[in-house]
CSV table of C-alpha atoms in Angstrom, one decimal:
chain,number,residue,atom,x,y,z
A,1,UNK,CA,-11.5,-37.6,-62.4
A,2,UNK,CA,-8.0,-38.3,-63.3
A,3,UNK,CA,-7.9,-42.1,-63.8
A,4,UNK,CA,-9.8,-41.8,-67.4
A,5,UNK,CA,-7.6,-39.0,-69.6
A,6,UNK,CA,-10.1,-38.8,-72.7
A,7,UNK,CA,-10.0,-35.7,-75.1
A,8,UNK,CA,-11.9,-33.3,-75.8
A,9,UNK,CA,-15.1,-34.0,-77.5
A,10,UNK,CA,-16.1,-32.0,-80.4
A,11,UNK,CA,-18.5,-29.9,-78.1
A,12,UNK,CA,-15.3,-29.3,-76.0
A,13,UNK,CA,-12.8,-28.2,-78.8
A,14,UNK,CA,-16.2,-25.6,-79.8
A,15,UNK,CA,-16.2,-24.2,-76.3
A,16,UNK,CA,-12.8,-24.3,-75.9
A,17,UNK,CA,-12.3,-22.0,-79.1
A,18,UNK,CA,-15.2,-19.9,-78.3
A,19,UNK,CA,-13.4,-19.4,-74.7
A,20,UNK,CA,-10.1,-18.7,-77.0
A,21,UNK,CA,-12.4,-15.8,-78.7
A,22,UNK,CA,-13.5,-14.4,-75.6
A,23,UNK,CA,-10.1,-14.1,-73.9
A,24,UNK,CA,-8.3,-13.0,-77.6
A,25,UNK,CA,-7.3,-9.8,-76.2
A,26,UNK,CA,-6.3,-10.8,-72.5
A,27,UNK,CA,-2.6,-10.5,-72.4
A,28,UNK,CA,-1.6,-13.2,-70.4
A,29,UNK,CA,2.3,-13.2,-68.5
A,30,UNK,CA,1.4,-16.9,-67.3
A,31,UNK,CA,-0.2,-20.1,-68.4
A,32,UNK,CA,-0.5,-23.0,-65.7
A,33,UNK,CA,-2.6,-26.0,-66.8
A,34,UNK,CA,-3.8,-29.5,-65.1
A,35,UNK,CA,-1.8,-31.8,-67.2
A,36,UNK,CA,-4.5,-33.7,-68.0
A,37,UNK,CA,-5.5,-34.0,-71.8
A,38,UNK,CA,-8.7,-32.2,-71.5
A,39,UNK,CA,-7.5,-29.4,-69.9
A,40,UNK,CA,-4.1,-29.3,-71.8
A,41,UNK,CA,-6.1,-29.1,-75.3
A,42,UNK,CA,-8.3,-26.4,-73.8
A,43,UNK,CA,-5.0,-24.6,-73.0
A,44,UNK,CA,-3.7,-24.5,-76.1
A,45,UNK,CA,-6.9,-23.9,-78.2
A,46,UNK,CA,-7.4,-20.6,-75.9
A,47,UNK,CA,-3.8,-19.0,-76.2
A,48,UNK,CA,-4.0,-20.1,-80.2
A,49,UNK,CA,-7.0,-17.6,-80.5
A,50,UNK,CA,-4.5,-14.8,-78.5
A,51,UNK,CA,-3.0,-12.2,-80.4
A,52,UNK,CA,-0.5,-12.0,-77.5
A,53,UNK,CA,0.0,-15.4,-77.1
A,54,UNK,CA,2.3,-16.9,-79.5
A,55,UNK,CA,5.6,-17.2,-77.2
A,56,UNK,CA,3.9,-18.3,-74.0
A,57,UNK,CA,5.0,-21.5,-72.5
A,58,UNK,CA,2.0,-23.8,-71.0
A,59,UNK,CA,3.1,-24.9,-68.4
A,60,UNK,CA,1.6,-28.1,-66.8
A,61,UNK,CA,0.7,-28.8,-63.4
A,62,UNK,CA,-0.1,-32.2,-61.6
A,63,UNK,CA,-1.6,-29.6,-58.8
A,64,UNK,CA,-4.3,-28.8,-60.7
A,65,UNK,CA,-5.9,-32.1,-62.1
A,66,UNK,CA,-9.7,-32.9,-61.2
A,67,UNK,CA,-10.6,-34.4,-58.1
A,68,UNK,CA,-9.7,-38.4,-57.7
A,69,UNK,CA,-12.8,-40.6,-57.6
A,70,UNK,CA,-11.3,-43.8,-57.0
A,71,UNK,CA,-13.5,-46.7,-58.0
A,72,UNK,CA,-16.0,-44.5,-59.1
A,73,UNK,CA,-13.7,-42.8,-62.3
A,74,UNK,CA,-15.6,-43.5,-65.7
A,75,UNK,CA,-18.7,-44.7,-64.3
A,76,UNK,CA,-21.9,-42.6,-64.6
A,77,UNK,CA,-22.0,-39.8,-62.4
A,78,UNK,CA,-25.5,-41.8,-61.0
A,79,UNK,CA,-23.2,-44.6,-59.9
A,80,UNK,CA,-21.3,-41.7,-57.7
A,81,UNK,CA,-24.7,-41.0,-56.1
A,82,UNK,CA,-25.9,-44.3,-55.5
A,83,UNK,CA,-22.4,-45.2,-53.6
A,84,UNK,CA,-22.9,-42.4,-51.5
A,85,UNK,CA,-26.2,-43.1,-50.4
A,86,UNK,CA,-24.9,-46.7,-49.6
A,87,UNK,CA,-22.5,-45.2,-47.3
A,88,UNK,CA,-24.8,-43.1,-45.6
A,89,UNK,CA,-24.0,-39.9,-47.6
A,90,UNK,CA,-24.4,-37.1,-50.1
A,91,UNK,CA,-22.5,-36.1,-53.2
A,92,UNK,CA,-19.9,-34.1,-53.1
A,93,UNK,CA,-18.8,-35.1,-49.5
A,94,UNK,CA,-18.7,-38.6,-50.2
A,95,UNK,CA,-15.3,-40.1,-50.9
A,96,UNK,CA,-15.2,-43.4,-52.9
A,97,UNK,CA,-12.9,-46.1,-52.7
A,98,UNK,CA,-9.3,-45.0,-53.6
A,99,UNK,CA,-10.4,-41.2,-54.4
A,100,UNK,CA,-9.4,-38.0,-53.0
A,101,UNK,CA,-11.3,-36.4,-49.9
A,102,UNK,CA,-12.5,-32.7,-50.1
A,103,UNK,CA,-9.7,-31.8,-47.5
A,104,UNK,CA,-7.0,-33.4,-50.1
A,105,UNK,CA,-8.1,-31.5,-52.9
A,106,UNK,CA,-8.2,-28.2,-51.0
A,107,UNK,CA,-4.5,-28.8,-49.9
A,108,UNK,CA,-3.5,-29.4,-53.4
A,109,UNK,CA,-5.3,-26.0,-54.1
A,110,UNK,CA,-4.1,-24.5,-51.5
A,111,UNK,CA,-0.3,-25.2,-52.3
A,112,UNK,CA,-0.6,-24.1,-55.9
A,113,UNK,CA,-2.3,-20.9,-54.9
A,114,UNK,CA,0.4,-20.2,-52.8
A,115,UNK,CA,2.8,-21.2,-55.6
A,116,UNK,CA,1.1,-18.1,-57.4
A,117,UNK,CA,1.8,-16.1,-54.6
A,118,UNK,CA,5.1,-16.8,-53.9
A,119,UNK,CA,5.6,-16.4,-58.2
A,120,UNK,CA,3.9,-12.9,-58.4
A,121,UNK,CA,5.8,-11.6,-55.4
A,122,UNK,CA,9.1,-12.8,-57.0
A,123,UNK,CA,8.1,-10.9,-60.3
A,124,UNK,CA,7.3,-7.5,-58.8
A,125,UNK,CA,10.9,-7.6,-56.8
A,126,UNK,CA,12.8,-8.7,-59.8
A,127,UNK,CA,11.1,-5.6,-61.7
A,128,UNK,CA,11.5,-3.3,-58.9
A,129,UNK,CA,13.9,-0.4,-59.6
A,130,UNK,CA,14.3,-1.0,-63.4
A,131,UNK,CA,13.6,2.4,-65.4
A,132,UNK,CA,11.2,0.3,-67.9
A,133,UNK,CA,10.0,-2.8,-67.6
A,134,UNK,CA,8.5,-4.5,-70.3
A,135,UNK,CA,5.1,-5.6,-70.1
A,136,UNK,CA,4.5,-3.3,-67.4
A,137,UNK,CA,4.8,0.1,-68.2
A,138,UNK,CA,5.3,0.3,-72.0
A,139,UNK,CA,3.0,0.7,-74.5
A,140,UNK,CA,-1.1,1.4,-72.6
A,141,UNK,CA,-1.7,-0.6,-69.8
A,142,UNK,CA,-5.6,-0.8,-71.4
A,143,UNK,CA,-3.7,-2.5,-74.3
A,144,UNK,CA,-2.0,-5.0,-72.0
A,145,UNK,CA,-5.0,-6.2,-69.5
A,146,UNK,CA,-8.5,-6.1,-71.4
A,147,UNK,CA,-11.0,-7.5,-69.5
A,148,UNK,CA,-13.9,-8.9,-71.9
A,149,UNK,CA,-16.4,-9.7,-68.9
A,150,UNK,CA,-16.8,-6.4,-67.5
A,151,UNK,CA,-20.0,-5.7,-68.5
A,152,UNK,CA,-20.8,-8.8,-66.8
A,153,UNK,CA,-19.8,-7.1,-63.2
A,154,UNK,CA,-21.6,-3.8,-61.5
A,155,UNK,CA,-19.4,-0.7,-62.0
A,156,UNK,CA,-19.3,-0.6,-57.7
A,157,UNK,CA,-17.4,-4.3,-58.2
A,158,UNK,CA,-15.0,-3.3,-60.6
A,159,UNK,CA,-13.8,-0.5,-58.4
A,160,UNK,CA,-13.7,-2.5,-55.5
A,161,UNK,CA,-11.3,-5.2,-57.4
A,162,UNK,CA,-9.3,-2.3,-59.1
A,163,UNK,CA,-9.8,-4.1,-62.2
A,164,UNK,CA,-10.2,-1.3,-65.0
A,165,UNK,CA,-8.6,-1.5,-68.0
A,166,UNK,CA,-6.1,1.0,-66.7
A,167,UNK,CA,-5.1,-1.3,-63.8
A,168,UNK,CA,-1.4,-2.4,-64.3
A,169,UNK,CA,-0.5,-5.8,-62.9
A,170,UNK,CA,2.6,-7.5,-62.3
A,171,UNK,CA,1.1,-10.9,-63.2
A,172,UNK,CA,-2.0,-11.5,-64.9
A,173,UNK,CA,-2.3,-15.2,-64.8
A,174,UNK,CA,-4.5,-17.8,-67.1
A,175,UNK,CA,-5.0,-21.4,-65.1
A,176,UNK,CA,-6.8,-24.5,-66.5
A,177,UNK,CA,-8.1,-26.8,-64.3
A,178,UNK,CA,-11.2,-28.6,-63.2
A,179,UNK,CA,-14.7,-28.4,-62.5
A,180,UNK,CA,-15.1,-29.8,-58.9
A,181,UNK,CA,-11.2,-28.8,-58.2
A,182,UNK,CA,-12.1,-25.2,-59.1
A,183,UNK,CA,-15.2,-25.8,-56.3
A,184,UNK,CA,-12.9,-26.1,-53.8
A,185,UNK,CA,-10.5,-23.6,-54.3
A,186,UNK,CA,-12.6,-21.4,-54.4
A,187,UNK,CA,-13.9,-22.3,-51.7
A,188,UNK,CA,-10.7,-22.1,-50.0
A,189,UNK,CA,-10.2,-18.4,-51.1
A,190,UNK,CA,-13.9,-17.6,-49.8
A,191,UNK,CA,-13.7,-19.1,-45.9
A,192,UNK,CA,-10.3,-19.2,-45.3
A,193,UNK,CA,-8.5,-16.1,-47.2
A,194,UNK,CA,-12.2,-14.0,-46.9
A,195,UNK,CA,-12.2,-13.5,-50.9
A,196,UNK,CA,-15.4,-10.9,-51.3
A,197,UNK,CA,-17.3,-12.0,-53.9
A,198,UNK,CA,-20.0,-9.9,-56.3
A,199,UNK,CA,-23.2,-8.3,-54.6
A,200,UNK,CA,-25.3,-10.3,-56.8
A,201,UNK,CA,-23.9,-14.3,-56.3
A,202,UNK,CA,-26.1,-16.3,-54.7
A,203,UNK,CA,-25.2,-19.4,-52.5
A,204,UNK,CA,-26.0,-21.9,-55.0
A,205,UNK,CA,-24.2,-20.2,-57.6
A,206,UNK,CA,-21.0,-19.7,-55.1
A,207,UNK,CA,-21.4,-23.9,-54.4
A,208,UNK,CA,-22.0,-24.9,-58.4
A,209,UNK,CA,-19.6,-26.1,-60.4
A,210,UNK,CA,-18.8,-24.4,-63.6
A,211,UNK,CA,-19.8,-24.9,-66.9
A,212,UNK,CA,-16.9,-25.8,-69.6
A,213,UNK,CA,-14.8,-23.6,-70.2
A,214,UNK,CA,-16.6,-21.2,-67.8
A,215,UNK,CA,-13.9,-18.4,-66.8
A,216,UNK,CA,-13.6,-16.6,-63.5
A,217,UNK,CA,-11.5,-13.6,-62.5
A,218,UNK,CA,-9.5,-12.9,-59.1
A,219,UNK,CA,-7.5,-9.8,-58.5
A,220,UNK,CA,-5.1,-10.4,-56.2
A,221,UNK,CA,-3.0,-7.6,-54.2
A,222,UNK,CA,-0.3,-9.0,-51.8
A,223,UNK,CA,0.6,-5.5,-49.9
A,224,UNK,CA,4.3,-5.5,-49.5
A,225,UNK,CA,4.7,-8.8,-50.9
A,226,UNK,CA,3.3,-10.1,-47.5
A,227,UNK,CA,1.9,-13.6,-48.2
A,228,UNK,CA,-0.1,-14.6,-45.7
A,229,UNK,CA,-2.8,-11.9,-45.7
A,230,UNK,CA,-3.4,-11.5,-49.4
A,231,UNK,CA,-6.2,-9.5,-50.4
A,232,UNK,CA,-8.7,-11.8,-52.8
A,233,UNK,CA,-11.8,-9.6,-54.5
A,234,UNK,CA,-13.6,-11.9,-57.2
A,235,UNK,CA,-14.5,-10.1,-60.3
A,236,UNK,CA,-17.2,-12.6,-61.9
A,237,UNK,CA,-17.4,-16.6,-61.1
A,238,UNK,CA,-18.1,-19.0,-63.7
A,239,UNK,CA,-19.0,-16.7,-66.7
A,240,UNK,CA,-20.3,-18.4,-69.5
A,241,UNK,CA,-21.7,-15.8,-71.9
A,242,UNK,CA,-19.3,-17.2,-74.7
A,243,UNK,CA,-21.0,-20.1,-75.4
């Protein structure tokens, strides 16, 4: 939750850095992080394995912090389950004393995604009409946007999501959040914004939370910068073949 701010353990600096491997040649234009410690020190530990991260700025976000569980926050997760099944209830839905319900945390995912939005549509116009744009079209765009987990997805996905190496975008953005916040964006990108998703998920997988450190990619086209419709195809969800 967010009451108890512990660091990493060592388990969590090791999949941090092996998550720092796996994105080494992702070259990020953003970094937005929970500003929780956990998720601050995985942050850093993955842009300190990029070779094209040395001047990005983290930038931290109250947004994006875990879920708040109240009376329940650093208490075994079996204390969770036994105080919903007090109340009549099942885990996740259940909302403890002083924590955050489901429909809370989705607004708080919802603003920041739309935070994104607003961000990305303000980058393309501020690049619009210049002869050579940095970052955009110098240099190969296969050098810029390397996607490690590719031959993770079905060749019929990755041309769905546009999301070949020689795909130029005018963000490519790294966020660092939370296992059971993550749940519910995206959730909130699948049945209110219709995000498709890969041929091969499966429902549990979609409703799971994600291992540490587990990545997931969304390419996102907002067709003449029109915000409210914007076009969500998810690459891969909760890919953990780094660790």
């Amino acid at each position: 939750g967010q009451g108890v701010d512990e660091p990493l353990s060592a388990t969590g600096f090791r999949q941090a850095d092996a998550a720092g491997l796996f994105l080494s040649n992702v070259k990020f234009t953003h970094v937005f992080s929970s500003d929780l410690l956990r998720a601050k020190q995985t942050a850093a530990a993955i842009l300190g394995k990029n070779r094209f991260g040395k001047d990005l700025e983290i930038k931290y976000d109250a947004r994006l912090r875990e879920r708040k569980y109240g009376v329940a926050e650093g208490r075994p997760l079996a204390d969770l389950k036994a105080m919903a099944k007090d109340a009549g209830e099942q885990c996740p839905s259940f909302t403890p004393s002083g924590g955050e319900t489901l429909d809370e945390v989705r607004e708080r995912a919802r603003d920041f995604f739309e935070f994104l939005c607003q961000l990305a549509v303000e980058l393309e116009q501020k690049e619009h009409g210049k002869p050579s744009a940095p970052g955009r079209s110098s240099g190969t765009s296969g050098e810029q946007f390397v996607f490690p987990w590719t031959s993770h997805c079905s060749e019929a996905e990755l041309s769905s999501a546009g999301s070949g190496s020689s795909m130029v975008l005018d963000a490519n953005i790294l966020v660092v959040s939370h296992g059971a916040y993550m749940r519910n964006w995206i959730g909130y990108m699948v049945s209110d914004l219709n995000c498709t998703l890969p041929a091969n998920l499966t429902k549990s997988q979609l409703s799971s939370v994600s291992p540490n450190t587990g990545v997931s990619n969304f390419i996102i086209k907002l067709e003449n910068g029109n915000l409210l419709k914007p076009n969500i195809a998810c690459v891969c969800l909760n890919q953990d073949s780094h660790l």
